[in-house]
Short mmCIF file of C-alpha atoms in Angstrom, two decimals:
data_model
loop_
_atom_site.label_atom_id
_atom_site.label_comp_id
_atom_site.label_asym_id
_atom_site.label_seq_id
_atom_site.Cartn_x
_atom_site.Cartn_y
_atom_site.Cartn_z
CA MET A 4 231.45 -48.40 55.75
CA ALA A 5 233.78 -45.50 55.27
CA ARG A 6 235.19 -43.59 58.17
CA GLU A 7 233.25 -40.45 59.06
CA THR A 8 234.18 -37.35 61.03
CA THR A 9 231.63 -34.67 61.63
CA VAL A 10 232.96 -31.23 60.77
CA PRO A 11 230.86 -28.08 60.41
CA ALA A 12 230.13 -27.07 56.84
CA GLY A 13 229.58 -23.44 57.72
CA GLY A 14 231.50 -20.43 56.44
CA GLY A 15 233.57 -20.16 59.67
CA PHE A 16 235.44 -23.41 58.99
CA ARG A 17 239.07 -23.06 58.11
CA PRO A 18 241.09 -26.16 57.12
CA VAL A 19 244.31 -27.20 58.85
CA HIS A 20 247.53 -27.82 56.89
CA HIS A 21 249.78 -30.08 59.03
CA PRO A 22 252.40 -32.54 57.82
CA ALA A 23 251.19 -35.20 60.25
CA GLY A 24 247.68 -35.10 58.83
CA LEU A 25 245.28 -37.41 60.71
CA ASP A 26 248.11 -39.23 62.65
CA ASP A 27 247.79 -37.70 66.11
CA ALA A 28 250.83 -39.54 67.49
CA LEU A 29 252.91 -38.29 64.62
CA ARG A 30 251.72 -34.75 65.18
CA ILE A 31 253.20 -34.75 68.67
CA ALA A 32 256.58 -36.02 67.44
CA VAL A 33 256.58 -33.42 64.60
CA GLU A 34 255.92 -30.55 66.99
CA GLU A 35 258.73 -31.83 69.22
CA VAL A 36 261.11 -31.83 66.22
CA TRP A 37 260.07 -28.29 65.48
CA ALA A 38 260.95 -27.46 69.07
CA GLY A 39 264.42 -29.03 68.59
CA ARG A 40 263.82 -32.23 70.55
CA TRP A 41 264.30 -35.70 69.15
CA MET A 42 263.24 -38.08 71.91
CA ALA A 43 259.54 -38.13 70.88
CA MET A 44 260.63 -39.08 67.35
CA ARG A 45 262.80 -41.93 68.71
CA ASP A 46 259.99 -43.16 70.97
CA LEU A 47 257.34 -42.99 68.18
CA LEU A 48 259.39 -45.02 65.80
CA GLU A 49 260.14 -47.59 68.51
CA ARG A 50 256.42 -48.00 69.12
CA THR A 51 255.71 -48.14 65.36
CA GLY A 52 258.01 -51.19 65.11
CA ALA A 53 257.62 -53.31 61.95
CA ASP A 54 254.30 -51.91 60.82
CA TRP A 55 255.97 -51.03 57.57
CA ALA A 56 253.07 -48.94 56.07
CA LEU A 57 252.97 -46.81 59.18
CA ARG A 58 256.73 -46.68 59.56
CA THR A 59 257.13 -45.57 55.97
CA ALA A 60 254.58 -42.78 56.32
CA ARG A 61 255.95 -41.54 59.69
CA THR A 62 259.62 -41.53 58.62
CA GLN A 63 258.73 -39.76 55.39
CA VAL A 64 257.06 -36.90 57.31
CA LEU A 65 259.67 -36.78 60.04
CA GLY A 66 262.47 -36.71 57.46
CA ALA A 67 260.92 -33.73 55.69
CA VAL A 68 260.36 -31.85 58.93
CA ALA A 69 263.88 -32.63 60.30
CA ALA A 70 265.81 -31.94 57.09
CA GLY A 71 266.19 -28.20 57.79
CA SER A 72 267.77 -28.75 61.20
CA THR A 73 270.56 -30.86 62.82
CA ILE A 74 268.21 -32.69 65.11
CA VAL A 75 268.83 -36.15 63.54
CA GLU A 76 272.52 -35.55 63.73
CA ALA A 77 272.16 -34.77 67.43
CA TRP A 78 270.19 -38.00 67.94
CA ALA A 79 272.82 -40.04 66.09
CA ALA A 80 275.62 -38.50 68.11
CA GLU A 81 273.81 -39.29 71.37
CA GLU A 82 272.74 -42.78 70.34
CA GLY A 83 275.19 -44.01 67.73
CA HIS A 84 273.85 -47.57 68.06
CA SER A 85 270.36 -46.65 67.06
CA VAL A 86 269.07 -48.21 63.87
CA ASP A 87 266.20 -45.85 63.71
CA ALA A 88 268.56 -42.89 63.86
CA ARG A 89 270.49 -44.33 60.91
CA VAL A 90 267.34 -44.76 58.95
CA MET A 91 266.20 -41.26 59.76
CA TRP A 92 269.62 -39.95 58.66
CA ALA A 93 269.01 -41.51 55.28
CA ARG A 94 265.59 -39.82 55.12
CA VAL A 95 267.06 -36.43 56.01
CA VAL A 96 269.96 -36.43 53.60
CA VAL A 97 267.74 -37.67 50.77
CA GLN A 98 265.38 -34.76 51.47
CA ARG A 99 268.30 -32.35 51.39
CA ALA A 100 269.56 -33.83 48.09
CA GLN A 101 266.16 -33.42 46.57
CA ARG A 102 265.93 -29.85 47.63
CA ALA A 103 269.40 -29.07 46.34
CA HIS A 104 268.60 -30.69 42.96
CA ARG A 105 265.42 -28.60 42.62
CA GLN A 106 267.36 -25.44 43.41
CA ARG A 107 270.25 -26.37 41.19
CA HIS A 108 272.49 -25.77 44.20
CA PRO A 109 276.25 -26.16 43.56
CA GLU A 110 276.38 -28.80 46.32
CA ALA A 111 273.67 -30.91 44.80
CA VAL A 112 275.95 -33.63 43.40
CA HIS A 113 277.83 -33.90 46.67
CA LEU A 114 274.57 -34.17 48.67
CA GLU A 115 273.32 -36.84 46.32
CA HIS A 116 276.51 -38.90 46.92
CA GLN A 117 276.17 -38.37 50.65
CA ALA A 118 272.52 -39.54 50.50
CA ARG A 119 273.42 -42.67 48.61
CA GLU A 120 276.04 -43.57 51.18
CA ALA A 121 273.59 -42.93 54.02
CA CYS A 122 271.12 -45.28 52.26
CA ARG A 123 273.77 -47.95 51.94
CA LEU A 124 274.49 -47.80 55.66
CA ALA A 125 270.80 -47.84 56.48
CA VAL A 126 270.28 -50.96 54.34
CA GLU A 127 273.17 -52.68 56.20
CA ALA A 128 271.74 -51.57 59.60
CA ALA A 129 268.07 -52.57 58.83
CA PRO A 130 268.10 -55.23 56.12
CA GLY A 131 264.47 -56.08 56.49
CA ASP A 132 263.22 -52.51 56.53
CA PRO A 133 261.83 -51.13 53.19
CA VAL A 134 262.49 -47.46 54.13
CA PRO A 135 266.21 -47.39 53.12
CA TRP A 136 265.29 -48.88 49.70
CA ILE A 137 262.52 -46.30 49.41
CA CYS A 138 265.11 -43.64 50.02
CA LEU A 139 267.24 -45.00 47.08
CA LEU A 140 264.15 -45.15 44.91
CA THR A 141 263.47 -41.46 45.79
CA LEU A 142 266.94 -40.58 44.64
CA ALA A 143 266.22 -42.16 41.26
CA SER A 144 264.13 -39.19 40.22
CA LEU A 145 267.31 -37.03 40.40
CA ASP A 146 268.77 -39.09 37.55
CA GLU A 147 266.79 -37.21 34.97
CA ARG A 148 268.71 -38.66 32.02
CA GLN A 149 268.52 -42.23 33.41
CA GLU A 150 272.30 -42.64 33.39
CA ARG A 151 272.59 -45.07 36.24
CA PRO A 152 272.24 -48.74 35.12
CA GLU A 153 269.87 -49.53 37.99
CA HIS A 154 267.42 -46.97 36.60
CA GLN A 155 267.30 -48.58 33.17
CA LEU A 156 265.90 -51.97 34.07
CA GLN A 157 263.09 -53.61 32.07
CA PRO A 158 259.57 -53.27 33.57
CA TRP A 159 257.39 -55.84 35.23
CA GLU A 160 254.82 -55.26 32.49
CA ILE A 161 255.83 -55.18 28.80
CA MET A 162 253.92 -52.01 27.91
CA LEU A 163 255.53 -49.92 30.65
CA PRO A 164 258.82 -47.95 30.35
CA PRO A 165 262.23 -49.05 31.76
CA GLY A 166 263.07 -47.59 35.17
CA PRO A 167 264.30 -48.44 38.64
CA TRP A 168 262.27 -51.65 38.83
CA GLY A 169 265.00 -53.46 40.68
CA LEU A 170 264.68 -51.02 43.61
CA LEU A 171 260.94 -51.45 43.55
CA SER A 172 261.43 -55.21 43.69
CA ARG A 173 263.59 -54.83 46.79
CA ILE A 174 260.82 -52.91 48.52
CA TRP A 175 258.12 -55.31 47.29
CA GLU A 176 260.07 -58.20 48.95
CA ARG A 177 259.79 -56.33 52.29
CA ASP A 178 256.40 -54.64 51.97
CA GLN A 179 254.11 -55.42 49.07
CA CYS A 180 251.92 -52.58 47.87
CA ASN A 181 253.92 -49.97 49.76
CA ARG A 182 252.20 -46.70 49.02
CA GLU A 183 255.23 -44.42 48.97
CA ALA A 184 257.28 -46.82 46.84
CA PHE A 185 254.80 -46.73 43.95
CA HIS A 186 254.39 -43.00 44.25
CA ARG A 187 258.19 -42.70 43.97
CA MET A 188 258.04 -44.72 40.84
CA LEU A 189 255.37 -42.46 39.51
CA GLN A 190 257.55 -39.40 40.29
CA PHE A 191 260.48 -41.00 38.54
CA PHE A 192 258.52 -41.36 35.34
CA GLN A 193 257.22 -37.76 35.70
CA ALA A 194 260.80 -36.42 36.26
CA CYS A 195 262.89 -38.38 33.83
CA THR A 196 261.18 -37.68 30.54
CA THR A 197 259.96 -34.40 29.11
CA GLY A 198 256.83 -33.30 27.40
CA ALA A 199 253.84 -35.44 26.65
CA ALA A 200 255.80 -38.66 26.91
CA ALA A 201 256.38 -38.13 30.61
CA SER A 202 252.75 -37.71 31.47
CA VAL A 203 251.65 -40.61 29.26
CA SER A 204 254.18 -42.93 30.89
CA ALA A 205 253.10 -41.80 34.35
CA VAL A 206 249.38 -42.20 33.65
CA ASP A 207 250.01 -45.68 32.09
CA PHE A 208 252.00 -46.69 35.12
CA ALA A 209 249.40 -45.44 37.58
CA ARG A 210 246.53 -47.09 35.75
CA TRP A 211 248.52 -50.37 35.62
CA VAL A 212 249.05 -50.18 39.40
CA ALA A 213 245.35 -49.61 40.04
CA SER A 214 244.36 -52.50 37.71
CA TRP A 215 245.79 -55.03 40.19
CA ALA A 216 245.86 -53.20 43.54
CA PRO A 217 243.85 -55.14 46.09
CA ALA A 218 240.64 -53.81 47.71
CA GLY A 219 241.44 -51.46 50.56
CA SER A 220 244.81 -50.41 49.01
CA ALA A 221 245.55 -46.74 48.74
CA LEU A 222 247.26 -47.53 45.46
CA LEU A 223 243.82 -47.39 43.89
CA VAL A 224 243.96 -43.64 44.25
CA MET A 225 247.26 -43.34 42.35
CA PRO A 226 245.67 -42.58 38.89
CA LEU A 227 244.16 -39.45 40.30
CA PHE A 228 247.59 -38.17 41.19
CA ALA A 229 248.76 -38.96 37.71
CA TYR A 230 245.83 -37.25 36.05
CA ALA A 231 246.25 -34.19 38.28
CA ASP A 232 249.89 -33.95 37.18
CA LEU A 233 248.84 -34.32 33.56
CA HIS A 234 246.38 -31.47 34.05
CA ARG A 235 249.15 -29.30 35.51
CA ARG A 236 251.30 -29.93 32.47
CA GLN A 237 248.48 -29.28 30.01
CA ALA A 238 247.37 -26.13 31.71
CA ALA A 239 250.91 -24.81 31.80
CA ASP A 240 251.53 -25.50 28.14
CA PRO A 241 251.85 -22.09 26.37
CA ARG A 242 250.48 -23.75 23.20
CA GLY A 243 247.16 -24.52 24.93
CA GLN A 244 244.42 -22.35 26.29
CA GLY A 245 245.80 -22.23 29.81
CA ARG A 246 244.12 -22.88 33.13
CA SER A 247 240.74 -21.43 32.01
CA ASP A 248 240.32 -24.18 29.40
CA ALA A 249 236.93 -25.77 30.45
CA LEU A 250 237.79 -28.88 28.54
CA LEU A 251 240.66 -29.79 30.91
CA ARG A 252 238.26 -29.53 33.90
CA SER A 253 235.52 -31.41 32.24
CA GLN A 254 237.74 -34.41 31.69
CA TRP A 255 237.25 -35.35 35.34
CA SER A 256 233.55 -36.01 34.81
CA VAL A 257 233.99 -38.50 31.89
CA ASP A 258 235.88 -41.73 31.30
CA PRO A 259 238.61 -42.70 31.83
CA ILE A 260 239.16 -40.43 34.82
CA ARG A 261 235.59 -40.91 36.11
CA SER A 262 236.06 -44.70 36.05
CA GLU A 263 239.29 -44.47 37.96
CA THR A 264 237.63 -42.15 40.46
CA LEU A 265 234.81 -44.55 41.17
CA ARG A 266 237.27 -47.47 41.43
CA ALA A 267 239.23 -45.56 44.04
CA TYR A 268 236.09 -44.70 46.00
CA ARG A 269 234.53 -48.16 45.87
CA GLY A 270 237.76 -50.18 46.08
CA TRP A 271 239.56 -48.12 48.71
CA PHE A 272 237.50 -45.57 50.59
CA ALA A 273 234.22 -47.40 50.82
CA THR A 274 235.93 -50.57 52.15
CA LEU A 275 237.53 -48.85 55.14
CA GLY A 276 236.08 -49.54 58.53
CA HIS A 277 236.43 -47.62 61.75
CA GLY A 278 238.84 -50.14 63.32
CA GLY A 279 241.88 -49.59 61.17
CA HIS A 280 245.00 -48.36 63.04
CA THR A 281 246.81 -46.78 60.17
CA PRO A 282 245.64 -43.15 59.60
CA LEU A 283 244.45 -42.33 56.16
CA SER A 284 246.60 -40.14 53.98
CA VAL A 285 245.26 -36.58 53.64
CA PRO A 286 246.76 -36.23 50.10
CA ASP A 287 244.89 -39.40 49.05
CA LEU A 288 241.68 -38.09 50.53
CA SER A 289 242.20 -34.72 49.05
CA HIS A 290 242.65 -36.11 45.45
CA LEU A 291 239.69 -38.42 45.89
CA ALA A 292 237.45 -35.56 47.23
CA PHE A 293 238.39 -33.39 44.40
CA ALA A 294 237.80 -36.09 41.80
CA MET A 295 234.43 -37.11 43.22
CA TRP A 296 233.31 -33.51 43.33
CA SER A 297 234.52 -32.93 39.75
CA ALA A 298 232.66 -36.05 38.64
CA ARG A 299 229.52 -34.71 40.24
CA HIS A 300 229.21 -37.52 42.81
CA TYR A 301 228.49 -34.96 45.56
CA ALA A 302 227.10 -37.29 48.24
CA GLU A 303 230.13 -39.52 48.02
CA ALA A 304 232.49 -36.55 47.88
CA ALA A 305 230.82 -35.31 51.11
CA GLU A 306 231.84 -38.57 52.84
CA VAL A 307 235.43 -38.06 51.80
CA PHE A 308 235.46 -34.45 52.91
CA ALA A 309 234.06 -35.49 56.26
CA ALA A 310 236.82 -38.14 56.60
CA MET A 311 239.37 -35.44 56.23
CA GLY A 312 238.16 -33.72 59.32
CA ALA A 313 239.73 -30.37 59.71
CA HIS A 314 242.57 -31.19 57.35
CA THR A 315 243.34 -30.40 53.72
CA ALA A 316 246.17 -30.52 51.26
CA VAL A 317 247.29 -27.94 48.78
CA GLN A 318 247.02 -30.35 45.79
CA PRO A 319 245.17 -30.93 43.63
CA TRP A 320 243.19 -27.75 44.38
CA ALA A 321 246.07 -25.40 43.62
CA SER A 322 246.36 -26.74 40.10
CA PHE A 323 242.84 -25.65 39.30
CA THR A 324 243.28 -21.98 40.26
CA ASP A 325 244.55 -19.05 38.25
CA ASP A 326 247.76 -19.05 40.22
CA PRO A 327 249.00 -22.41 41.50
CA SER A 328 251.77 -20.78 43.54
CA ARG A 329 249.21 -19.20 45.97
CA PRO A 330 248.10 -21.58 48.75
CA ASP A 331 245.30 -19.24 49.70
CA LEU A 332 243.62 -19.79 46.29
CA ALA A 333 243.93 -23.55 46.76
CA THR A 334 242.23 -23.21 50.17
CA GLU A 335 239.40 -21.21 48.73
CA GLU A 336 238.85 -23.77 45.96
CA PHE A 337 238.84 -26.54 48.54
CA LEU A 338 236.31 -24.65 50.71
CA ARG A 339 234.10 -24.01 47.73
CA ALA A 340 233.93 -27.69 46.84
CA ARG A 341 233.52 -28.71 50.44
CA ARG A 342 230.61 -26.37 51.01
CA HIS A 343 228.97 -27.51 47.86
CA CYS A 344 229.15 -31.17 48.82
CA LEU A 345 228.44 -30.99 52.55
CA GLY A 346 225.53 -28.62 51.78
CA ALA A 347 224.12 -30.77 49.02
#
């Protein structure tokens, strides 16, 4: 039985965008970080312990939130012995390196070197923790020309492209089926090749992951992320018909996307009970809700919308509006689909 949360379907409902999503304990720590205080972050990670899936998700969010401040530096200065502070420093500098790379900032190369050194120190401090290796895998997408040897390794499956498979193996040894690790691989394939080849490689990779992912694994949702990215590329292609092309939208109601959508619903969402302690990912739920709605499985989509509670994510809704840069249009698209399904 899937988790259910009763939320009004009426016109007065407005969704919440919060980086912590459905993780109430993380929400408190995030708001403390915003207020310039690091102790709640420290205490949360101490309580999280070696629950690697939860630790990965929480450090990812906290790193993104803290990257614009010096709060992790303050923590490390106060508690230089803290392993968690060292891991969070790796998270923060990787986030900064990503941002500098996107902005083509003149300090981008320096920040990438700093991030790699922070990852190395975090690996030494926490050898059994997958997070430092995930940080290194995140940096792989900055190597757009695949110049580093560790990003050119042969794949686990012969039909897949070369990439940072050794880094993925390191993570697998510590936490099999780590959600973020496989999403970072997906982002690597999306970033390191251009044009149609990038999307095809990414879709192939995502479908391969879903083909063996165990029941209950959020990796079953990964193809929906890959198809959403493929749609973004197709819709933005000036040689095509743009975002109004009905064919692009109709692809979600036929195979192979429809089959992947049903596999994600049946293999992941429908297997989840109420007793799980790891909060569901709002981006995963958001992609599944969109895909189920687009495939015209309205009753099942309603269950997913209900599980999201008051929360939403910008993607994939923004990609199916006339202006993907406007979050308000993404919210309106989300609300339209939600009203349709919860009112069906």
